[in-house]
CSV table of C-alpha atoms in Angstrom, one decimal:
chain,number,residue,atom,x,y,z
A,1,MET,CA,-15.9,-16.9,1.1
A,2,PRO,CA,-12.5,-15.6,2.1
A,3,ASP,CA,-11.1,-12.2,1.5
A,4,PRO,CA,-10.5,-11.9,-2.3
A,5,ALA,CA,-6.9,-10.8,-1.7
A,6,ALA,CA,-6.3,-14.1,0.1
A,7,LEU,CA,-7.6,-16.4,-2.7
A,8,ASP,CA,-5.2,-18.8,-4.2
A,9,VAL,CA,-5.4,-17.9,-7.9
A,10,LEU,CA,-3.7,-18.9,-11.1
A,11,ALA,CA,-3.7,-16.2,-13.8
A,12,VAL,CA,-4.1,-17.3,-17.4
A,13,ASP,CA,-3.6,-15.7,-20.7
A,14,CYS,CA,-4.2,-16.8,-24.3
A,15,GLN,CA,-2.8,-15.5,-27.5
A,16,SER,CA,-4.6,-16.7,-30.7
A,17,THR,CA,-4.8,-16.4,-34.4
A,18,GLY,CA,-8.4,-15.2,-34.3
A,19,ALA,CA,-11.1,-13.7,-32.0
A,20,THR,CA,-12.7,-17.1,-31.2
A,21,PRO,CA,-11.9,-20.8,-31.7
A,22,ALA,CA,-14.4,-20.7,-34.7
A,23,HIS,CA,-12.2,-18.1,-36.4
A,24,GLY,CA,-8.7,-19.0,-35.2
A,25,SER,CA,-6.5,-21.2,-33.1
A,26,LEU,CA,-4.8,-21.0,-29.7
A,27,LEU,CA,-1.3,-19.8,-30.4
A,28,GLU,CA,0.2,-19.3,-26.9
A,29,LEU,CA,-1.0,-20.2,-23.4
A,30,GLY,CA,0.4,-18.7,-20.3
A,31,TRP,CA,-0.2,-19.1,-16.6
A,32,GLY,CA,1.3,-18.1,-13.2
A,33,ARG,CA,0.8,-17.5,-9.5
A,34,PRO,CA,1.6,-14.5,-7.4
A,35,GLY,CA,5.3,-14.4,-6.5
A,36,ALA,CA,6.4,-16.8,-9.1
A,37,PRO,CA,7.6,-16.3,-12.7
A,38,ALA,CA,4.9,-16.7,-15.3
A,39,GLU,CA,5.2,-19.7,-17.7
A,40,SER,CA,4.0,-20.0,-21.2
A,41,VAL,CA,4.0,-22.4,-24.1
A,42,LEU,CA,3.5,-22.0,-27.8
A,43,VAL,CA,0.8,-24.3,-29.2
A,44,THR,CA,1.0,-26.1,-32.5
A,45,LEU,CA,-1.5,-24.9,-35.0
A,46,PRO,CA,-3.9,-27.2,-36.9
A,47,GLU,CA,-2.7,-28.6,-40.2
A,48,GLY,CA,-2.8,-25.8,-42.8
A,49,ALA,CA,-3.4,-23.0,-40.3
A,50,THR,CA,-1.1,-19.9,-40.4
A,51,ILE,CA,-0.4,-17.0,-38.2
A,52,PRO,CA,-2.0,-13.8,-39.7
A,53,ARG,CA,0.4,-10.9,-40.2
A,54,ALA,CA,-1.6,-8.7,-37.8
A,55,VAL,CA,-1.1,-11.3,-35.1
A,56,THR,CA,2.6,-11.5,-35.7
A,57,ARG,CA,2.8,-7.7,-35.6
A,58,VAL,CA,1.0,-7.6,-32.2
A,59,THR,CA,2.7,-10.7,-30.6
A,60,GLY,CA,5.9,-11.0,-32.4
A,61,ILE,CA,5.2,-14.7,-32.9
A,62,ARG,CA,6.2,-16.1,-36.3
A,63,SER,CA,5.6,-19.5,-37.9
A,64,GLU,CA,9.3,-20.4,-37.4
A,65,ASP,CA,8.8,-19.8,-33.6
A,66,LEU,CA,6.5,-22.8,-33.5
A,67,GLU,CA,9.3,-25.3,-34.0
A,68,GLY,CA,9.2,-26.4,-30.4
A,69,ALA,CA,5.5,-25.8,-29.8
A,70,VAL,CA,3.5,-28.3,-27.8
A,71,SER,CA,0.3,-30.0,-28.9
A,72,PRO,CA,-3.0,-28.6,-27.5
A,73,ALA,CA,-3.3,-31.7,-25.3
A,74,GLN,CA,0.2,-31.0,-23.8
A,75,ALA,CA,-0.7,-27.4,-23.3
A,76,TRP,CA,-3.8,-28.4,-21.4
A,77,ASP,CA,-1.8,-30.9,-19.3
A,78,ARG,CA,0.7,-28.3,-18.3
A,79,LEU,CA,-2.0,-25.8,-17.4
A,80,ALA,CA,-3.9,-28.4,-15.4
A,81,GLY,CA,-0.7,-29.4,-13.6
A,82,ALA,CA,0.0,-25.7,-12.7
A,83,LEU,CA,-3.7,-25.4,-11.6
A,84,GLY,CA,-3.5,-28.3,-9.2
A,85,ALA,CA,-6.4,-27.9,-6.7
A,86,THR,CA,-6.8,-24.2,-7.3
A,87,PRO,CA,-10.5,-23.5,-7.8
A,88,THR,CA,-10.0,-20.0,-9.2
A,89,ALA,CA,-8.3,-18.7,-12.3
A,90,VAL,CA,-8.2,-15.0,-13.3
A,91,ALA,CA,-7.9,-13.5,-16.7
A,92,HIS,CA,-8.0,-9.9,-17.8
A,93,PHE,CA,-10.7,-10.3,-20.4
A,94,ALA,CA,-12.1,-13.6,-19.4
A,95,ARG,CA,-14.8,-13.8,-22.1
A,96,PHE,CA,-11.9,-14.1,-24.6
A,97,GLU,CA,-9.8,-16.6,-22.6
A,98,ALA,CA,-12.9,-18.7,-21.7
A,99,ARG,CA,-13.7,-19.5,-25.3
A,100,PHE,CA,-10.2,-20.8,-26.0
A,101,LEU,CA,-9.8,-22.6,-22.6
A,102,GLU,CA,-13.2,-24.3,-23.0
A,103,ASP,CA,-12.3,-25.3,-26.6
A,104,LEU,CA,-8.9,-26.6,-25.4
A,105,HIS,CA,-10.5,-28.5,-22.4
A,106,ALA,CA,-13.1,-30.0,-24.7
A,107,SER,CA,-10.4,-31.4,-27.0
A,108,VAL,CA,-9.0,-33.5,-24.1
A,109,SER,CA,-11.9,-34.0,-21.7
A,110,ALA,CA,-15.7,-33.8,-21.3
A,111,GLY,CA,-17.5,-31.4,-19.0
A,112,ALA,CA,-17.0,-27.8,-17.8
A,113,LEU,CA,-13.7,-26.1,-17.0
A,114,PRO,CA,-12.4,-27.5,-13.7
A,115,PHE,CA,-12.0,-24.0,-12.3
A,116,ARG,CA,-13.9,-20.8,-11.9
A,117,LEU,CA,-12.7,-18.0,-14.2
A,118,VAL,CA,-12.8,-14.5,-12.8
A,119,CYS,CA,-12.5,-11.4,-15.1
A,120,THR,CA,-10.3,-8.5,-13.9
A,121,HIS,CA,-11.7,-6.3,-16.7
A,122,GLU,CA,-15.3,-6.8,-15.3
A,123,ILE,CA,-14.1,-6.2,-11.7
A,124,ALA,CA,-12.4,-3.0,-12.9
A,125,ARG,CA,-15.5,-1.9,-14.8
A,126,ARG,CA,-17.5,-2.1,-11.5
A,127,LEU,CA,-14.8,-0.8,-9.1
A,128,LEU,CA,-13.4,2.0,-11.4
A,129,PRO,CA,-16.4,3.2,-13.4
A,130,ASP,CA,-14.8,6.6,-14.2
A,131,LEU,CA,-11.7,5.0,-15.8
A,132,PRO,CA,-11.9,5.8,-19.5
A,133,ARG,CA,-10.1,2.6,-20.6
A,134,ARG,CA,-9.8,-0.8,-18.9
A,135,GLY,CA,-7.7,-2.8,-21.4
A,136,LEU,CA,-4.8,-4.6,-19.7
A,137,ARG,CA,-2.2,-2.1,-20.7
A,138,ALA,CA,-4.3,0.9,-19.6
A,139,LEU,CA,-5.5,-0.6,-16.3
A,140,ALA,CA,-2.1,-2.0,-15.3
A,141,GLY,CA,-0.6,1.4,-16.1
A,142,TYR,CA,-3.2,3.2,-14.0
A,143,LEU,CA,-2.5,0.8,-11.1
A,144,GLY,CA,1.3,1.3,-11.4
A,145,TRP,CA,2.6,-1.5,-13.8
A,146,GLN,CA,4.4,-0.8,-17.0
A,147,LEU,CA,3.5,-3.3,-19.7
A,148,ALA,CA,5.9,-3.6,-22.6
A,149,ALA,CA,5.3,-4.7,-26.2
A,150,PRO,CA,4.9,-7.2,-27.8
A,151,ARG,CA,1.8,-8.8,-26.4
A,152,ARG,CA,3.0,-12.2,-25.1
A,153,SER,CA,1.2,-14.5,-22.6
A,154,ALA,CA,3.9,-14.6,-19.9
A,155,GLU,CA,4.0,-10.8,-19.6
A,156,HIS,CA,0.2,-10.6,-19.7
A,157,VAL,CA,0.0,-13.1,-16.9
A,158,GLU,CA,2.3,-11.1,-14.7
A,159,ALA,CA,0.4,-7.9,-15.4
A,160,THR,CA,-2.9,-9.7,-14.8
A,161,LEU,CA,-1.6,-10.9,-11.4
A,162,PHE,CA,-0.6,-7.4,-10.5
A,163,VAL,CA,-4.0,-6.0,-11.5
A,164,TRP,CA,-5.8,-8.8,-9.7
A,165,GLN,CA,-3.9,-8.1,-6.4
A,166,ARG,CA,-4.6,-4.4,-6.6
A,167,LEU,CA,-8.3,-5.0,-7.4
A,168,ALA,CA,-8.6,-7.7,-4.8
A,169,GLU,CA,-7.3,-5.3,-2.1
A,170,ARG,CA,-9.9,-2.8,-3.2
A,171,LEU,CA,-12.7,-5.5,-3.1
A,172,ALA,CA,-11.6,-6.5,0.4
A,173,GLU,CA,-11.6,-2.8,1.6
A,174,GLU,CA,-15.2,-2.6,0.3
A,175,GLY,CA,-16.2,-5.8,2.1
A,176,VAL,CA,-16.8,-7.8,-1.1
A,177,ARG,CA,-16.1,-11.5,-0.5
A,178,ASP,CA,-17.0,-12.9,-3.9
A,179,PRO,CA,-15.0,-11.3,-6.7
A,180,GLU,CA,-17.7,-12.2,-9.3
């Protein structure tokens, strides 16, 4: 396996109305590559679903913002188009993103996700065991990136790419070839 810092990756981020697809819906999907601006789309909610006040408070996304939202299938198509032949995606807390990405993928296609999902939070837990907090805001700040509020996918993608690049450099320095 090549040096982790040389891997072609696509960072992904999901914002949702709940902690899992069983308790909420995908609200925003973002993705991006190193050196390019992050992209994101708002995703239409299922009939009758609403955005909880707590989610609006954290993300700033309101029901009226969903006017131009895309369907889940369109969101998946855009992500798949951005993914291309890239076999690796990174997310900051991949267990969260994986659930929504798997649910989204299952709504349009059978089988497993067509990419490997690597978790920067898990890598940071192993590489930086003495760090008291490893949330995206804390970790990005520790590594030199200022993350602003509200929590939106495009900004989280850019912060995740920054974190990934710094962690991948450390992995390479330690001779680690597989980031998982």
